[in-house]
């Protein structure tokens, strides 16, 4: 095992630190500050492990958790794109692909390939694991929004229909979680945390 | 699958959010702010995956990464204990055990057991995975310290001997990583980032 292999790995690990400075639009519970993408990745990885049984089809929970650990690394260069920002999302794919090219290539070739494949799979939503990971990636900010009395929803003047539409991806992976998510969105709408459509 | 099972899981997941407010003694790279235990857990989980090949004995990387995701959850109640704080560490075990009793019992019984067993294993350092996880838990703050010109070391007036002693745990899991860690500590000492002993 060459020293340079280990040094490349450690350089990459320190590069990851930058994800702690990427701020998302949603808030931590309680609403005291915005959430960063590193802590969001931790939370969603654990959530995937705990909720895996609710996937409509069987998934490998650890594989999906690994995907969650990796899914936002590209934001180190590309920044966070708000899921309700249609224009930002058009350019997002290009920015994130460039970021993936640069960041993952810092790793030794075998690990670069492994991480890139995992991120590509997440983006393509081509497997049960990636669909479940995407569902949890939607579910958590939605629950944080409800917890903070719709703080981020209200800041972006979102209505019930738009929130239902964007979060419907949850239903691609889990009928149970989507039923629950819909009930939270309806409650939020009734409580005035979301604009009526 | 009962609704109440899912609701318990989701309540636990929102409880996890509190770990984002637990601040550690070390800083993020660049030194702009302290690191919180949630983002530290994310970083160390990925590091374990990437460095697993450097374990002196073969380990299951995903199992070790899962352990890293879980290892600091008890800090939600018990707070972070600085690894160089001998007095704090005496009481730490009691505080953390109480925390584990409360927090993990929020989960359905099977998952409570699974997470508690994983945390107990980490604490006991009884397996190759837990020893490697402990090693990475030491390695990362050490690298952050060097990256920030010894910011946290200097704040706590630490000397070379103490830092070598506390980090020697890295050597219980990986000769390669410990050799590298020692070289960083010696360099830090020569550069005046650590007090000479």
PDB file of N, CA and C in Angstrom, chain B residues 66-67 70-75 78 92-101 104 112-126 130 134:
ATOM      1  N   UNK B  66     -21.611   2.449  10.092  1.00  0.00           N
ATOM      2  CA  UNK B  66     -22.874   2.522  10.843  1.00  0.00           C
ATOM      3  C   UNK B  66     -22.577   2.859  12.313  1.00  0.00           C
ATOM      4  N   UNK B  67     -21.524   2.259  12.841  1.00  0.00           N
ATOM      5  CA  UNK B  67     -21.122   2.552  14.216  1.00  0.00           C
ATOM      6  C   UNK B  67     -20.770   4.033  14.383  1.00  0.00           C
ATOM      7  N   UNK B  70     -23.738   6.256  14.733  1.00  0.00           N
ATOM      8  CA  UNK B  70     -24.443   6.103  16.011  1.00  0.00           C
ATOM      9  C   UNK B  70     -23.595   6.582  17.200  1.00  0.00           C
ATOM     10  N   UNK B  71     -22.265   6.649  17.027  1.00  0.00           N
ATOM     11  CA  UNK B  71     -21.369   6.718  18.193  1.00  0.00           C
ATOM     12  C   UNK B  71     -21.553   7.927  19.094  1.00  0.00           C
ATOM     13  N   UNK B  72     -22.030   9.048  18.562  1.00  0.00           N
ATOM     14  CA  UNK B  72     -22.138  10.248  19.399  1.00  0.00           C
ATOM     15  C   UNK B  72     -23.572  10.605  19.786  1.00  0.00           C
ATOM     16  N   UNK B  73     -24.530   9.777  19.431  1.00  0.00           N
ATOM     17  CA  UNK B  73     -25.939  10.115  19.710  1.00  0.00           C
ATOM     18  C   UNK B  73     -26.152  10.393  21.203  1.00  0.00           C
ATOM     19  N   UNK B  74     -25.452   9.664  22.066  1.00  0.00           N
ATOM     20  CA  UNK B  74     -25.621   9.879  23.516  1.00  0.00           C
ATOM     21  C   UNK B  74     -25.268  11.307  23.950  1.00  0.00           C
ATOM     22  N   UNK B  75     -24.489  12.002  23.133  1.00  0.00           N
ATOM     23  CA  UNK B  75     -24.109  13.379  23.496  1.00  0.00           C
ATOM     24  C   UNK B  75     -25.300  14.335  23.495  1.00  0.00           C
ATOM     25  N   UNK B  78     -25.662  13.880  27.095  1.00  0.00           N
ATOM     26  CA  UNK B  78     -24.452  13.879  27.921  1.00  0.00           C
ATOM     27  C   UNK B  78     -23.464  14.963  27.529  1.00  0.00           C
ATOM     28  N   UNK B  92     -18.076  10.773  32.563  1.00  0.00           N
ATOM     29  CA  UNK B  92     -18.659  10.624  31.225  1.00  0.00           C
ATOM     30  C   UNK B  92     -19.423   9.310  31.060  1.00  0.00           C
ATOM     31  N   UNK B  93     -18.831   8.245  31.561  1.00  0.00           N
ATOM     32  CA  UNK B  93     -19.429   6.932  31.345  1.00  0.00           C
ATOM     33  C   UNK B  93     -20.842   6.850  31.926  1.00  0.00           C
ATOM     34  N   UNK B  94     -20.993   7.379  33.146  1.00  0.00           N
ATOM     35  CA  UNK B  94     -22.302   7.365  33.797  1.00  0.00           C
ATOM     36  C   UNK B  94     -23.310   8.220  33.023  1.00  0.00           C
ATOM     37  N   UNK B  95     -22.873   9.421  32.653  1.00  0.00           N
ATOM     38  CA  UNK B  95     -23.764  10.328  31.905  1.00  0.00           C
ATOM     39  C   UNK B  95     -24.182   9.707  30.581  1.00  0.00           C
ATOM     40  N   UNK B  96     -23.244   9.089  29.914  1.00  0.00           N
ATOM     41  CA  UNK B  96     -23.538   8.540  28.582  1.00  0.00           C
ATOM     42  C   UNK B  96     -24.409   7.282  28.672  1.00  0.00           C
ATOM     43  N   UNK B  97     -24.214   6.499  29.701  1.00  0.00           N
ATOM     44  CA  UNK B  97     -25.048   5.302  29.854  1.00  0.00           C
ATOM     45  C   UNK B  97     -26.502   5.704  30.113  1.00  0.00           C
ATOM     46  N   UNK B  98     -26.673   6.701  30.976  1.00  0.00           N
ATOM     47  CA  UNK B  98     -28.044   7.222  31.221  1.00  0.00           C
ATOM     48  C   UNK B  98     -28.653   7.749  29.927  1.00  0.00           C
ATOM     49  N   UNK B  99     -27.843   8.443  29.157  1.00  0.00           N
ATOM     50  CA  UNK B  99     -28.328   9.010  27.890  1.00  0.00           C
ATOM     51  C   UNK B  99     -28.737   7.892  26.925  1.00  0.00           C
ATOM     52  N   UNK B 100     -27.912   6.873  26.846  1.00  0.00           N
ATOM     53  CA  UNK B 100     -28.227   5.747  25.949  1.00  0.00           C
ATOM     54  C   UNK B 100     -29.534   5.079  26.381  1.00  0.00           C
ATOM     55  N   UNK B 101     -29.717   4.919  27.692  1.00  0.00           N
ATOM     56  CA  UNK B 101     -30.955   4.318  28.212  1.00  0.00           C
ATOM     57  C   UNK B 101     -32.174   5.102  27.724  1.00  0.00           C
ATOM     58  N   UNK B 104     -32.107   5.683  23.157  1.00  0.00           N
ATOM     59  CA  UNK B 104     -32.355   4.510  22.300  1.00  0.00           C
ATOM     60  C   UNK B 104     -33.710   3.862  22.606  1.00  0.00           C
ATOM     61  N   UNK B 112     -34.026  -0.392  19.053  1.00  0.00           N
ATOM     62  CA  UNK B 112     -33.366   0.115  20.268  1.00  0.00           C
ATOM     63  C   UNK B 112     -32.212  -0.809  20.641  1.00  0.00           C
ATOM     64  N   UNK B 113     -32.477  -2.105  20.621  1.00  0.00           N
ATOM     65  CA  UNK B 113     -31.472  -3.117  20.948  1.00  0.00           C
ATOM     66  C   UNK B 113     -30.291  -3.050  19.960  1.00  0.00           C
ATOM     67  N   UNK B 114     -30.633  -2.952  18.691  1.00  0.00           N
ATOM     68  CA  UNK B 114     -29.598  -2.939  17.644  1.00  0.00           C
ATOM     69  C   UNK B 114     -28.660  -1.727  17.807  1.00  0.00           C
ATOM     70  N   UNK B 115     -29.249  -0.555  18.021  1.00  0.00           N
ATOM     71  CA  UNK B 115     -28.434   0.652  18.154  1.00  0.00           C
ATOM     72  C   UNK B 115     -27.640   0.629  19.463  1.00  0.00           C
ATOM     73  N   UNK B 116     -28.275   0.151  20.535  1.00  0.00           N
ATOM     74  CA  UNK B 116     -27.578   0.093  21.817  1.00  0.00           C
ATOM     75  C   UNK B 116     -26.396  -0.874  21.748  1.00  0.00           C
ATOM     76  N   UNK B 117     -26.613  -2.024  21.116  1.00  0.00           N
ATOM     77  CA  UNK B 117     -25.523  -2.998  20.972  1.00  0.00           C
ATOM     78  C   UNK B 117     -24.349  -2.398  20.190  1.00  0.00           C
ATOM     79  N   UNK B 118     -24.698  -1.646  19.172  1.00  0.00           N
ATOM     80  CA  UNK B 118     -23.646  -1.048  18.334  1.00  0.00           C
ATOM     81  C   UNK B 118     -22.865  -0.008  19.139  1.00  0.00           C
ATOM     82  N   UNK B 119     -23.572   0.788  19.934  1.00  0.00           N
ATOM     83  CA  UNK B 119     -22.899   1.793  20.751  1.00  0.00           C
ATOM     84  C   UNK B 119     -22.070   1.134  21.854  1.00  0.00           C
ATOM     85  N   UNK B 120     -22.616   0.098  22.469  1.00  0.00           N
ATOM     86  CA  UNK B 120     -21.858  -0.649  23.501  1.00  0.00           C
ATOM     87  C   UNK B 120     -20.577  -1.239  22.904  1.00  0.00           C
ATOM     88  N   UNK B 121     -20.703  -1.770  21.712  1.00  0.00           N
ATOM     89  CA  UNK B 121     -19.528  -2.355  21.043  1.00  0.00           C
ATOM     90  C   UNK B 121     -18.465  -1.282  20.790  1.00  0.00           C
ATOM     91  N   UNK B 122     -18.917  -0.123  20.331  1.00  0.00           N
ATOM     92  CA  UNK B 122     -17.989   0.995  20.098  1.00  0.00           C
ATOM     93  C   UNK B 122     -17.277   1.369  21.394  1.00  0.00           C
ATOM     94  N   UNK B 123     -18.039   1.498  22.455  1.00  0.00           N
ATOM     95  CA  UNK B 123     -17.460   1.905  23.743  1.00  0.00           C
ATOM     96  C   UNK B 123     -16.491   0.855  24.275  1.00  0.00           C
ATOM     97  N   UNK B 124     -16.833  -0.420  24.088  1.00  0.00           N
ATOM     98  CA  UNK B 124     -16.004  -1.498  24.639  1.00  0.00           C
ATOM     99  C   UNK B 124     -14.747  -1.749  23.801  1.00  0.00           C
ATOM    100  N   UNK B 125     -14.736  -1.239  22.587  1.00  0.00           N
ATOM    101  CA  UNK B 125     -13.605  -1.484  21.666  1.00  0.00           C
ATOM    102  C   UNK B 125     -13.271  -2.972  21.607  1.00  0.00           C
ATOM    103  N   UNK B 126     -14.309  -3.762  21.509  1.00  0.00           N
ATOM    104  CA  UNK B 126     -14.160  -5.208  21.643  1.00  0.00           C
ATOM    105  C   UNK B 126     -14.018  -5.930  20.311  1.00  0.00           C
ATOM    106  N   UNK B 130     -14.890  -1.739  15.962  1.00  0.00           N
ATOM    107  CA  UNK B 130     -14.964  -0.677  16.981  1.00  0.00           C
ATOM    108  C   UNK B 130     -13.594  -0.058  17.227  1.00  0.00           C
ATOM    109  N   UNK B 134     -12.882   3.888  16.635  1.00  0.00           N
ATOM    110  CA  UNK B 134     -12.242   4.723  17.669  1.00  0.00           C
ATOM    111  C   UNK B 134     -11.005   5.430  17.104  1.00  0.00           C
TER     112      UNK B 134
END
